[in-house]
Amino acid sequence: MQEEQEFIQELLNPKTQNQAFEKLLKEYQRPLYNHIRNIVLDHDDANDVLQNTFVKVFQNLNKFKGESKLFSWMYRIATNEALTFLNQKAKKNGVSSETLQNKTIDNLKADVYFDGNDIQIKLQKAIVLLPEKQQLIFKMKYFEELKYEEISEILGTSVGALKASYHLAVKKIEAFVTKN
Amino acid sequence: MKTFKLENEPKIATGFTVPENYFEDFSTRMMQQLPEKETKVISIFARRKTWIYAAAAILVLALSLPIYNNLYSHSSEIDDATLENYITYHSSVSDTDLVNLLDEQDIQKMNIDLNLEDKTIENELSENSNLEQYLLN
């Protein structure tokens, strides 16, 4: 925590800011990209959202109160940016968020930045049927392998509720894949 | 049909990939973009500042209008020239009207005591023969 406070000071000091921000980028761009990509599914969209996320992080550094960890604060910004992006894209196309996601999944096979087979597609199709929060929890736990404590800090949900939600999500996904 | 169990399956990856050197390029691009984004923030702030100044200027002007009006338009003191012109060009005010407005005190005030001795007048008259002409007429 002490170390993080020092790092935040470096990020706020105009003299060390650029160097510190580069360090932040290098450390978080991969996990944040994965987190965003799991929500928006398309690489170009994920790239746009990741850029917006880091711009927001940079612009709001002085507002970061240190009440939460830098890590969970950045994940929260990324999650909000990704969900907002999805909703705006769905609105622009005049469809629901779920329809848009289904369409993106159908197009995954033709996506040059997707290297998967039927089971991946089926899994994605099962996830889309879940409520938004359950989707997030499942992706963060199963794909991103975050700890319940970390997910709890990011989403502001208790560990107990997260465990229950994840368990439910797994059951629904297993039922869907078995049936299809 | 075989029941699908996530925990019995080998871990399923997302299958999402990225272009070659994506992250290296991303951080470079991001770092180049940052100062630009920063100046953008400043410029928006500066523009907001100008608006604040403009609004303040308008406010000061608006507030000073009543003061200006009090100073010039509603002044109770009317200068003599304006008053004279008014009386001259408004024929409805006759000399009689004016005379009626004067009281004893005013007439006393108008009585100018030249305090001239007869001799002085005589001298003056003898020196300026044309004055006599005026007096006779």
Coordinates of N, CA, C and O in Angstrom, one line a residue, chain A residues 17-18 21 25-26 29-30 33 37-38 41 43 47 50-51 54-55 58-59 113-115 119-120 123-124 138 142-143 145 171 174 177-178, chain B residues 1-7 9-20 22-24 26-31 33-35 37-38 41:
Chain A
Q17 N 5.5 12.1 -14.2 CA 4.3 11.6 -14.7 C 4.3 10.6 -15.9 O 3.8 9.5 -15.8
N18 N 5.0 11.1 -16.9 CA 5.1 10.3 -18.1 C 5.7 8.9 -17.9 O 5.2 7.9 -18.4
F21 N 3.4 6.8 -15.9 CA 2.3 6.4 -16.7 C 2.6 5.3 -17.7 O 1.8 4.3 -17.9
L25 N 0.9 1.7 -17.9 CA 0.4 1.1 -19.2 C 0.9 -0.3 -19.4 O 0.2 -1.2 -19.7
K26 N 2.3 -0.4 -19.2 CA 2.9 -1.7 -19.5 C 2.4 -2.8 -18.6 O 2.2 -4.0 -19.0
Q29 N -2.0 -2.9 -19.4 CA -2.7 -2.9 -20.7 C -3.2 -4.3 -21.1 O -4.3 -4.4 -21.7
R30 N -2.4 -5.4 -20.8 CA -2.8 -6.7 -21.1 C -4.0 -7.2 -20.3 O -5.1 -7.5 -20.9
Y33 N -7.0 -5.1 -21.4 CA -7.4 -5.4 -22.7 C -8.3 -6.7 -22.7 O -9.4 -6.7 -23.2
R37 N -12.0 -6.9 -23.8 CA -12.3 -7.8 -25.0 C -13.3 -8.8 -24.6 O -14.2 -9.1 -25.4
N38 N -13.3 -9.3 -23.4 CA -14.3 -10.3 -23.0 C -15.7 -9.7 -22.9 O -16.7 -10.4 -23.1
L41 N -16.0 -8.3 -27.1 CA -15.8 -9.4 -28.0 C -14.9 -9.1 -29.3 O -14.1 -9.9 -29.7
H43 N -12.1 -7.2 -31.5 CA -10.8 -6.6 -31.2 C -10.7 -5.1 -31.5 O -10.2 -4.3 -30.6
N47 N -9.9 -2.3 -28.7 CA -8.8 -1.3 -28.8 C -9.3 0.1 -28.6 O -8.7 0.8 -27.8
L50 N -10.1 0.4 -24.8 CA -8.9 0.4 -24.0 C -8.2 1.8 -24.1 O -7.8 2.3 -23.0
Q51 N -8.2 2.4 -25.2 CA -7.7 3.8 -25.4 C -8.4 4.7 -24.5 O -7.9 5.5 -23.8
F54 N -7.6 4.3 -20.8 CA -6.4 4.9 -20.3 C -6.4 6.4 -20.4 O -5.8 7.1 -19.5
V55 N -7.1 7.0 -21.3 CA -7.2 8.5 -21.4 C -8.0 8.9 -20.1 O -7.6 9.9 -19.5
F58 N -5.8 8.7 -17.1 CA -4.8 9.8 -17.1 C -5.5 11.1 -16.7 O -4.9 11.8 -15.8
Q59 N -6.7 11.3 -17.2 CA -7.3 12.6 -16.9 C -7.9 12.7 -15.5 O -8.0 13.8 -14.9
Y113 N -8.9 -12.2 -35.6 CA -8.3 -12.2 -34.2 C -9.0 -13.1 -33.3 O -9.2 -12.9 -32.1
F114 N -9.6 -14.2 -33.8 CA -10.2 -15.2 -33.0 C -9.7 -16.6 -33.4 O -9.7 -16.9 -34.6
D115 N -9.1 -17.3 -32.4 CA -8.6 -18.6 -32.7 C -9.3 -19.6 -31.8 O -8.8 -20.0 -30.8
I119 N -16.5 -25.1 -29.4 CA -16.8 -25.1 -27.9 C -16.7 -23.6 -27.4 O -17.5 -23.2 -26.6
Q120 N -15.7 -22.9 -28.0 CA -15.6 -21.5 -27.6 C -16.9 -20.7 -28.0 O -17.4 -19.9 -27.2
L123 N -19.8 -21.7 -25.8 CA -19.6 -21.1 -24.4 C -20.0 -19.6 -24.5 O -20.7 -19.1 -23.6
Q124 N -19.6 -18.9 -25.5 CA -19.9 -17.4 -25.6 C -21.4 -17.3 -25.7 O -22.0 -16.4 -25.2
F138 N -18.8 -14.2 -14.3 CA -18.3 -15.4 -14.9 C -17.0 -15.2 -15.7 O -16.0 -15.9 -15.5
Y142 N -13.8 -17.0 -14.5 CA -13.3 -18.1 -15.4 C -12.2 -17.8 -16.3 O -11.2 -18.4 -16.4
F143 N -12.4 -16.7 -17.1 CA -11.4 -16.4 -18.1 C -10.2 -15.6 -17.6 O -9.1 -15.9 -17.9
E145 N -9.5 -15.2 -14.4 CA -9.0 -15.8 -13.2 C -8.6 -14.9 -12.1 O -7.6 -15.0 -11.4
K171 N -23.9 -23.3 -13.6 CA -25.1 -24.2 -13.8 C -25.8 -23.9 -15.1 O -26.1 -24.8 -15.9
E174 N -23.7 -24.8 -18.2 CA -23.6 -26.2 -18.4 C -24.9 -26.8 -19.0 O -24.9 -27.6 -19.9
V177 N -25.0 -25.7 -22.7 CA -24.0 -26.5 -23.6 C -24.5 -28.0 -23.7 O -24.4 -28.5 -24.8
T178 N -25.0 -28.6 -22.7 CA -25.5 -29.9 -22.7 C -26.7 -30.1 -23.7 O -26.7 -31.0 -24.5
Chain B
M1 N -27.4 -38.3 -23.8 CA -26.6 -37.1 -24.0 C -25.6 -36.9 -22.8 O -26.1 -36.9 -21.7
K2 N -24.4 -36.7 -23.1 CA -23.4 -36.5 -22.0 C -23.6 -35.2 -21.3 O -23.7 -34.2 -22.0
T3 N -23.6 -35.2 -20.0 CA -23.8 -33.9 -19.3 C -22.5 -33.1 -19.4 O -21.4 -33.7 -19.0
F4 N -22.6 -31.9 -19.8 CA -21.4 -31.0 -19.9 C -21.1 -30.4 -18.5 O -22.0 -29.8 -17.8
K5 N -19.9 -30.6 -18.0 CA -19.5 -30.1 -16.7 C -18.2 -29.3 -17.0 O -17.2 -29.8 -17.4
L6 N -18.3 -28.0 -16.6 CA -17.1 -27.1 -16.8 C -15.9 -27.6 -16.2 O -14.8 -27.6 -16.7
E7 N -16.1 -28.1 -14.9 CA -14.9 -28.5 -14.1 C -14.2 -29.8 -14.7 O -13.1 -30.1 -14.4
E9 N -14.0 -30.4 -17.9 CA -13.4 -30.1 -19.2 C -12.0 -29.5 -18.9 O -11.8 -28.8 -17.9
P10 N -11.1 -29.6 -19.9 CA -9.9 -28.8 -19.8 C -10.3 -27.3 -19.9 O -11.3 -27.0 -20.6
K11 N -9.6 -26.5 -19.3 CA -9.9 -25.1 -19.3 C -10.1 -24.6 -20.8 O -9.3 -24.8 -21.6
I12 N -11.3 -23.9 -20.9 CA -11.6 -23.4 -22.2 C -11.1 -21.9 -22.3 O -11.5 -21.1 -21.5
A13 N -10.2 -21.7 -23.2 CA -9.7 -20.3 -23.4 C -10.7 -19.5 -24.2 O -11.5 -20.1 -24.9
T14 N -10.5 -18.2 -24.2 CA -11.5 -17.3 -24.9 C -11.3 -17.5 -26.4 O -12.2 -17.3 -27.2
G15 N -10.0 -17.7 -26.8 CA -9.8 -17.8 -28.2 C -9.5 -16.5 -28.8 O -9.3 -16.4 -30.0
F16 N -9.5 -15.4 -28.0 CA -9.3 -14.1 -28.5 C -7.8 -13.9 -28.7 O -7.0 -14.1 -27.8
T17 N -7.4 -13.4 -29.9 CA -6.0 -13.0 -30.1 C -5.9 -11.6 -30.5 O -6.9 -10.9 -30.7
V18 N -4.6 -11.1 -30.6 CA -4.4 -9.7 -30.9 C -3.4 -9.6 -32.1 O -2.6 -10.6 -32.3
P19 N -3.4 -8.5 -32.8 CA -2.4 -8.4 -33.9 C -1.0 -8.5 -33.3 O -0.7 -8.2 -32.2
E20 N 0.0 -8.8 -34.2 CA 1.4 -8.9 -33.8 C 1.8 -7.6 -33.2 O 1.5 -6.5 -33.8
Y22 N 0.9 -5.9 -30.9 CA -0.2 -5.0 -30.6 C 0.1 -4.2 -29.3 O 0.0 -3.0 -29.3
F23 N 0.5 -4.9 -28.2 CA 0.7 -4.2 -27.0 C 1.9 -3.2 -27.0 O 1.8 -2.1 -26.4
E24 N 3.0 -3.6 -27.7 CA 4.1 -2.7 -27.8 C 3.7 -1.4 -28.6 O 4.0 -0.3 -28.1
F26 N 0.6 -0.3 -28.9 CA -0.4 0.4 -28.1 C 0.2 1.3 -27.1 O -0.2 2.5 -27.0
S27 N 1.2 0.8 -26.3 CA 1.7 1.7 -25.3 C 2.5 2.9 -25.9 O 2.4 4.0 -25.4
T28 N 3.1 2.7 -27.1 CA 3.8 3.7 -27.8 C 2.8 4.8 -28.2 O 3.0 6.0 -28.0
R29 N 1.8 4.3 -28.9 CA 0.7 5.2 -29.4 C 0.1 6.0 -28.3 O -0.2 7.2 -28.4
M30 N -0.2 5.3 -27.2 CA -0.9 5.9 -26.1 C 0.0 7.0 -25.5 O -0.5 8.1 -25.2
M31 N 1.3 6.8 -25.4 CA 2.2 7.8 -24.8 C 2.3 9.0 -25.7 O 2.4 10.1 -25.2
Q33 N -0.1 10.0 -27.6 CA -1.4 10.7 -27.5 C -1.6 11.5 -26.3 O -2.3 12.5 -26.3
L34 N -0.9 11.1 -25.2 CA -1.2 11.7 -23.9 C -1.0 13.2 -23.8 O -1.9 13.9 -23.4
P35 N 0.2 13.8 -24.2 CA 0.3 15.2 -24.1 C -0.8 16.0 -24.9 O -1.3 17.0 -24.5
K37 N -3.8 15.0 -25.5 CA -5.1 14.9 -24.7 C -5.0 15.9 -23.6 O -6.0 16.6 -23.2
E38 N -3.8 16.1 -23.0 CA -3.6 17.0 -21.9 C -3.9 18.4 -22.3 O -4.6 19.1 -21.7
V41 N -7.4 19.3 -22.7 CA -8.1 19.6 -21.5 C -7.8 21.0 -21.1 O -8.8 21.8 -20.8

